[in-house]
mmCIF file of C-alpha atoms in Angstrom:
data_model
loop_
_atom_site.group_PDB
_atom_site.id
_atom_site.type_symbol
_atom_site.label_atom_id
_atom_site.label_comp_id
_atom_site.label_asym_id
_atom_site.label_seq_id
_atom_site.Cartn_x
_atom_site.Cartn_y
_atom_site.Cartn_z
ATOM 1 C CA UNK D 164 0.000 0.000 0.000
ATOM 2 C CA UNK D 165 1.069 3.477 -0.383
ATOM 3 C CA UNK D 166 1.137 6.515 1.764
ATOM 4 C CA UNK D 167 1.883 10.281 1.182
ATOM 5 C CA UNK D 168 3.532 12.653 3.666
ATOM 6 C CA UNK D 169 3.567 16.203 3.076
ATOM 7 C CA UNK D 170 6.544 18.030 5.285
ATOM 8 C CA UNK D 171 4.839 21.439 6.186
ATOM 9 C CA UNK D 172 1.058 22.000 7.101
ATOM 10 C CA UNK D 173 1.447 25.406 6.547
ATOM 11 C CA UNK D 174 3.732 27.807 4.184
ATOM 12 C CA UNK D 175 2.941 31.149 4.440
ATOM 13 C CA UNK D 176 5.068 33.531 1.796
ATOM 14 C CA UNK D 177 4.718 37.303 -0.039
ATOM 15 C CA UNK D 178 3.229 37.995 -2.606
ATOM 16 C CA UNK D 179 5.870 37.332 -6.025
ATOM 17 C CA UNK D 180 8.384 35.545 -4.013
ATOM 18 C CA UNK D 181 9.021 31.489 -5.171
ATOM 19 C CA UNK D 182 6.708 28.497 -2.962
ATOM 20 C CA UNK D 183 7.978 25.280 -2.417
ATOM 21 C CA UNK D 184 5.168 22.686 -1.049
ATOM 22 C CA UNK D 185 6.853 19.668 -0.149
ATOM 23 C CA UNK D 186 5.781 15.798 -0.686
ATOM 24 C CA UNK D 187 7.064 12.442 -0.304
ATOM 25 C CA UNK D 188 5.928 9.080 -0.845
ATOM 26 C CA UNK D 189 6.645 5.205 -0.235
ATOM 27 C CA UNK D 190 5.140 2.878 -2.238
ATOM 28 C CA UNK D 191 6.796 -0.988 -3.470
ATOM 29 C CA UNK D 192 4.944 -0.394 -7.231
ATOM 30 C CA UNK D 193 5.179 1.982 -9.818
ATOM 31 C CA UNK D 194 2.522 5.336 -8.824
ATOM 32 C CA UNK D 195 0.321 7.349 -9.949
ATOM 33 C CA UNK D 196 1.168 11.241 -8.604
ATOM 34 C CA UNK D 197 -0.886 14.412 -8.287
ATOM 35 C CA UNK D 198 -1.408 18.100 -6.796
ATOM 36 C CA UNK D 199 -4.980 18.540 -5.925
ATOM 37 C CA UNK D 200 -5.844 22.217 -4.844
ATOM 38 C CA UNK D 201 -8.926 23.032 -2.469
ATOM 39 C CA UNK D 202 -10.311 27.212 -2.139
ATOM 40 C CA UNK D 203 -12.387 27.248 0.771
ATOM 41 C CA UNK D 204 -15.824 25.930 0.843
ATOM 42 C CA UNK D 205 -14.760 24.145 -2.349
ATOM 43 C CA UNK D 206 -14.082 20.295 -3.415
ATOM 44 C CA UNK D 207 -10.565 19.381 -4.336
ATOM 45 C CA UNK D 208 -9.721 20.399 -8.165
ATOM 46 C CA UNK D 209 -6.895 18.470 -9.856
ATOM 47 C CA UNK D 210 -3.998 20.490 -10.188
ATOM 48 C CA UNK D 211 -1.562 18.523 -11.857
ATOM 49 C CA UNK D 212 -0.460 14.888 -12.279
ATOM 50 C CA UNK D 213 2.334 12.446 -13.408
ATOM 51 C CA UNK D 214 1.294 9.299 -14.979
ATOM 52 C CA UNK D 215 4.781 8.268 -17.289
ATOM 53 C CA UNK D 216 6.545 10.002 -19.361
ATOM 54 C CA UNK D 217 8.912 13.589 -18.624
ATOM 55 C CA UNK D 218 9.498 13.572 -14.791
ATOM 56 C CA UNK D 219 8.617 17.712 -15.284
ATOM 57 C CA UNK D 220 4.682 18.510 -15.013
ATOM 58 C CA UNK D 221 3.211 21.870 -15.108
ATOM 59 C CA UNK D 222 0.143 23.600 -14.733
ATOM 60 C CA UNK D 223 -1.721 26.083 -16.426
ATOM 61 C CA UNK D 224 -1.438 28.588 -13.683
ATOM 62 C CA UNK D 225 2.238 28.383 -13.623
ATOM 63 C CA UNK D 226 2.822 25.348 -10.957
ATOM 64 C CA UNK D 227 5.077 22.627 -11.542
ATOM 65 C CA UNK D 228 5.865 19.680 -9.792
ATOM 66 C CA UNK D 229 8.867 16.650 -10.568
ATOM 67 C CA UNK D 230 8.747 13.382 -10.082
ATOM 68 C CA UNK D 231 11.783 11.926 -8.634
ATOM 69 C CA UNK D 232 12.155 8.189 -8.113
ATOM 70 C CA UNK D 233 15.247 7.724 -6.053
ATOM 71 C CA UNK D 234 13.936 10.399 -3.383
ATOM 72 C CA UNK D 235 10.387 9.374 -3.959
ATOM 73 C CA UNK D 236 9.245 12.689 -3.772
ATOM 74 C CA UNK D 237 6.711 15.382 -5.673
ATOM 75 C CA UNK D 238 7.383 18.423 -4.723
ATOM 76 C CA UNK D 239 5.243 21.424 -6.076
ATOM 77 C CA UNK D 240 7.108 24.732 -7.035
ATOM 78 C CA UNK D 241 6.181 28.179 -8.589
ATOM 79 C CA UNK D 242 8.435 30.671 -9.214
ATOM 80 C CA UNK D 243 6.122 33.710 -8.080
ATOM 81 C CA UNK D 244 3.183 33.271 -6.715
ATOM 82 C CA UNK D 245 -0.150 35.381 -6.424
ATOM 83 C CA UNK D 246 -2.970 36.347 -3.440
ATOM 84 C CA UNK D 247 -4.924 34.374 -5.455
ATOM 85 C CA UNK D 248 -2.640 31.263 -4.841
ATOM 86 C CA UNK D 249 -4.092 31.149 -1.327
ATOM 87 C CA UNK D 250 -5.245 27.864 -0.764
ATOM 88 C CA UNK D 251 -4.767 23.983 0.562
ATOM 89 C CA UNK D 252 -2.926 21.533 -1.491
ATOM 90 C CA UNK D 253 -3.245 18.077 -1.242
ATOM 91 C CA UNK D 254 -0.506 15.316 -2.805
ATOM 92 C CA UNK D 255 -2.222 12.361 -3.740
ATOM 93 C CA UNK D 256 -0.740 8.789 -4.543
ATOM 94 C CA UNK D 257 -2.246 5.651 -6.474
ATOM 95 C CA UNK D 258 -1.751 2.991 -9.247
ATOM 96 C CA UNK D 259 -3.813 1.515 -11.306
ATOM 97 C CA UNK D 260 -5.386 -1.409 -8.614
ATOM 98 C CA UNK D 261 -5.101 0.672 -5.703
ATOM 99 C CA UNK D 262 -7.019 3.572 -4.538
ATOM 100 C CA UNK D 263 -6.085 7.292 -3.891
ATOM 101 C CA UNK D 264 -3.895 7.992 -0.852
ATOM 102 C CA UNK D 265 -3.919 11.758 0.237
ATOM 103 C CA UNK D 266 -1.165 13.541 2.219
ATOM 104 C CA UNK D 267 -2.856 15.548 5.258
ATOM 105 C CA UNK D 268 -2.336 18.938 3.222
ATOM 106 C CA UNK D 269 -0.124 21.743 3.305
ATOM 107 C CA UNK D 270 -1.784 25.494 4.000
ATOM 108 C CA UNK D 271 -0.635 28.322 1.444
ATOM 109 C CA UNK D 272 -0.741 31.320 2.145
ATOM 110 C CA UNK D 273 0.034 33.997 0.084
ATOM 111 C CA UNK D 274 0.530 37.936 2.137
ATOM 112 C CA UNK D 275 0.649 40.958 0.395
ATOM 113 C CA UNK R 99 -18.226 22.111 -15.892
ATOM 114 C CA UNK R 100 -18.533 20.123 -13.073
ATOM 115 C CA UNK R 101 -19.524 16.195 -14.318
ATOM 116 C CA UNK R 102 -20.149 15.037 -10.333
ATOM 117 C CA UNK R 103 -22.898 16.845 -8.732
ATOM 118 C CA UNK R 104 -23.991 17.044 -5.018
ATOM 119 C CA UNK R 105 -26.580 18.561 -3.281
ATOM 120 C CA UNK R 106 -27.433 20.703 -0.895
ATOM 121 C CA UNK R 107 -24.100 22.584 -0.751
ATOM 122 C CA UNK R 108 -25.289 23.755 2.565
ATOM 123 C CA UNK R 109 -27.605 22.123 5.356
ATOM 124 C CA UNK R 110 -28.818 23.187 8.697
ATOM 125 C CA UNK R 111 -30.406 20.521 10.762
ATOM 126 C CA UNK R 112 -31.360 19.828 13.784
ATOM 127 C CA UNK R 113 -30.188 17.292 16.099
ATOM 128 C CA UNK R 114 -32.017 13.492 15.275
ATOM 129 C CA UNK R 115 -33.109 14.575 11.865
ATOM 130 C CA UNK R 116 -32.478 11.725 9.472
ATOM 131 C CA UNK R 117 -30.444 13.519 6.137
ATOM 132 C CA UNK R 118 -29.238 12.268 2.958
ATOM 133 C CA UNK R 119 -26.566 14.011 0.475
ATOM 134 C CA UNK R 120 -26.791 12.961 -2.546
ATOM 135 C CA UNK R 121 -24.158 12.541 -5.015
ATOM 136 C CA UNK R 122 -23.799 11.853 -9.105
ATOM 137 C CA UNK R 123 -21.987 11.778 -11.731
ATOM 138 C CA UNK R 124 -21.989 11.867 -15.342
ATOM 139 C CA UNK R 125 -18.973 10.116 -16.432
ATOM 140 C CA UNK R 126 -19.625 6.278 -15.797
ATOM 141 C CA UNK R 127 -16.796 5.915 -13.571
ATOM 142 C CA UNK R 128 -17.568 2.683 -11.422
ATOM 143 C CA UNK R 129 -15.577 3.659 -8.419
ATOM 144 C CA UNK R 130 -17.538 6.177 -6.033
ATOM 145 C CA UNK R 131 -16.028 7.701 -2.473
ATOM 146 C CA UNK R 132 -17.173 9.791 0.275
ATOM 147 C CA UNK R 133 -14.321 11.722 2.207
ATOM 148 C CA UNK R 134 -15.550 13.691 5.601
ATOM 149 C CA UNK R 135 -13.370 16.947 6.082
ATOM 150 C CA UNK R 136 -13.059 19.192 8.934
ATOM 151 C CA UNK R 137 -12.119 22.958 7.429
ATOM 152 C CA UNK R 138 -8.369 23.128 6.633
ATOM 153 C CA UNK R 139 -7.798 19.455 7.543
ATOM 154 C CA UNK R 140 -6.698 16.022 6.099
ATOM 155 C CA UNK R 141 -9.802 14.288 4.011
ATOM 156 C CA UNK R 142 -11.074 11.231 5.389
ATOM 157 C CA UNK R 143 -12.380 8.388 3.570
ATOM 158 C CA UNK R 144 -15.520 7.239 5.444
ATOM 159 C CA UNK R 145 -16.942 4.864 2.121
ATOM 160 C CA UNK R 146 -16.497 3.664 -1.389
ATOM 161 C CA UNK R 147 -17.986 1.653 -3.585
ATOM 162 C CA UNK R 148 -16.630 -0.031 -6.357
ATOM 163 C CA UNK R 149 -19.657 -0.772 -8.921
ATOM 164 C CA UNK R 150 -23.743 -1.284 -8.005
ATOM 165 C CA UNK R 151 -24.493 -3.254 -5.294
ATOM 166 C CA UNK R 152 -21.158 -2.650 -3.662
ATOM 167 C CA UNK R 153 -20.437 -0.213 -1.149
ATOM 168 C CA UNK R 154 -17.481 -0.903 1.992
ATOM 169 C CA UNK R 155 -16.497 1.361 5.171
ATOM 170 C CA UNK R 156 -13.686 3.334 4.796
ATOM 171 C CA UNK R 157 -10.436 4.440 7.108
ATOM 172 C CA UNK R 158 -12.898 6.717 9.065
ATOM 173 C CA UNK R 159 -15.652 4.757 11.384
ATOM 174 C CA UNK R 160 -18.765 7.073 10.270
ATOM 175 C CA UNK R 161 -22.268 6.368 11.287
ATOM 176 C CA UNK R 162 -23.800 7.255 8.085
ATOM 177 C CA UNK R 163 -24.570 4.137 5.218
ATOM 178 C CA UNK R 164 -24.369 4.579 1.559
ATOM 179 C CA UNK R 165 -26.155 2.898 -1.293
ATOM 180 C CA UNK R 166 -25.289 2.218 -5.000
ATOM 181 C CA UNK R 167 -28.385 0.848 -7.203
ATOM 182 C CA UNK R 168 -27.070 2.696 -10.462
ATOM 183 C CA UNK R 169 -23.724 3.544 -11.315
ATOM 184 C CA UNK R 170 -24.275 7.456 -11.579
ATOM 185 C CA UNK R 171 -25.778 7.844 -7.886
ATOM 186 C CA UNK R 172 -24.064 7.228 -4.683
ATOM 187 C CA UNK R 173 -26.262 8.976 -1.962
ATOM 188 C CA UNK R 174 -25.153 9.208 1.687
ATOM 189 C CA UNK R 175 -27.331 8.685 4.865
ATOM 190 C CA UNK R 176 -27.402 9.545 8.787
ATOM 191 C CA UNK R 177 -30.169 8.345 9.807
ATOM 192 C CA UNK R 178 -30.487 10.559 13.184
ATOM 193 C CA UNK R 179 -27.987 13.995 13.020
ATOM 194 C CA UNK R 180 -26.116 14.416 15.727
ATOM 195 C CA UNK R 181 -23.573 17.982 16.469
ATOM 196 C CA UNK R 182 -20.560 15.608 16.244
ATOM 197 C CA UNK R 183 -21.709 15.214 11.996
ATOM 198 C CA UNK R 184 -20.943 18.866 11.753
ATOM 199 C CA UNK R 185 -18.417 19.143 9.146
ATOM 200 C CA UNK R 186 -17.742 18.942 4.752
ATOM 201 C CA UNK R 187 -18.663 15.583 2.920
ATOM 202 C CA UNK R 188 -16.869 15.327 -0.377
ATOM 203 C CA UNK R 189 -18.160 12.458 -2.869
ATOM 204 C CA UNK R 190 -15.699 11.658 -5.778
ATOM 205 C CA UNK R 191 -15.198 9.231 -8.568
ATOM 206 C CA UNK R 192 -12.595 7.599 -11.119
ATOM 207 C CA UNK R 193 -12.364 5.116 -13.830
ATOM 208 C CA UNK R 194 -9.326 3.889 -12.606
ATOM 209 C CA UNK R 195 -6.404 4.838 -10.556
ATOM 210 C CA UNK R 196 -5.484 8.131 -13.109
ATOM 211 C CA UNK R 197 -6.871 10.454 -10.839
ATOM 212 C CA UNK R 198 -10.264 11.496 -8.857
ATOM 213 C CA UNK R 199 -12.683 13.803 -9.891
ATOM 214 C CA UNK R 200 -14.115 16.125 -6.412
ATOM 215 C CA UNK R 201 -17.835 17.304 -6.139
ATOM 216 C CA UNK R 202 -18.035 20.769 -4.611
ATOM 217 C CA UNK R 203 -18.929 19.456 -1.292
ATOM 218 C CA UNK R 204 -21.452 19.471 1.394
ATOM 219 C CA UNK R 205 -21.027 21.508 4.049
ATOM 220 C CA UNK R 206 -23.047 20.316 6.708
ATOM 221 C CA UNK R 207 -24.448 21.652 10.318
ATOM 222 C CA UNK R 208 -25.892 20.426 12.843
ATOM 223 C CA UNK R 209 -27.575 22.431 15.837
#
């Protein structure tokens, strides 16, 4: 079975400066990998994901995130980020037999 | 567009009402789930269901049930409210293990 830890519950930063939201995961098959992002009073909308293929995803609002095997990690970036960036993200784990696994969630939050 | 739909977004009750929040989805995806989420905290899976007629507890001991007698509609039921049921429901689905698609949520609370 897999599990997902993400290191901070909450990351507050300013306005234009670069985010880091950090994720690990531990799993004995290939996986499945994704960035879910939740506004408040609001489901979970699918940010971005890794399936195969280039380790590098990105987003259409300028997030990225990189797959790397030998530290089994998924770590979102963005190089500047907005108010509007405010938000919880969720790392989420699976393969094709298994069911999502979600990390608890990691707080941004964006000051002006 | 959202393609999994649940209603209310927001309910009141009061305490001993029986409630159901209902949940579908357009996409044919046989694998249904209902997370319970305190605001700004970790989801919890409370049930899933994997095609009609089957529906399991989750991580989370809830006392709500679920039923799945079509493929689109995975409704969830406490049959007597109680304060502690305060909180967000989220129902999803998937195809298969490429990712979950999130209703907006029910917030629900109970006085």
């Amino acid at each position: 079975a897999q599990s997902v830890t993400q290191l901070d519950s909450q990351v507050p930063v300013f306005e234009e400066a670069p985010v880091e939201l950090r994720c690990n995961y531990s799993s004995s098959v290939s996986v499945y990998l994704f960035w879910y992002v939740q506004y408040p009073n609001q489901g979970l909308q699918l940010l971005l994901k890794y399936l195969s293929g280039s380790t590098l995803v990105e987003s259409i609002n300028g997030f990225e995130a990189e797959f790397n095997k030998s530290q089994t990690s998924f770590h979102l970036r963005k190089p500047s980020v907005h108010i509007s960036d405010t938000a919880e993200y969720f790392c989420a784990v699976s393969d094709p037999n298994n069911d999502m696994r979600f990390g608890a969630g990691t707080r941004l939050t964006v000051k002006p | 567009e959202a393609d999994i739909y649940q209603t209310p977004r927001y309910l009141v009750i009061g305490t001993g009402k029986k409630i159901t929040l209902e949940c579908s989805q357009t996409m044919g995806h046989d694998k249904m789930y209902w997370y319970q989420q305190d605001p700004g905290m970790e989801l919890h899976l409370i049930h899933y269901s994997y095609g009609v007629n089957s529906t399991e507890k989750g991580d989370l001991s809830s006392e709500s049930t679920v039923s799945r007698i079509r493929t689109e509609h995975f409704p969830l039921t406490l049959e007597s409210a109680r304060p502690s049921h305060t909180s967000q429901y989220l129902c999803a689905s998937t195809r298969t293990g490429r990712g979950y698609t999130f209703g907006s949520g029910t917030r629900l609370t109970v006085v």
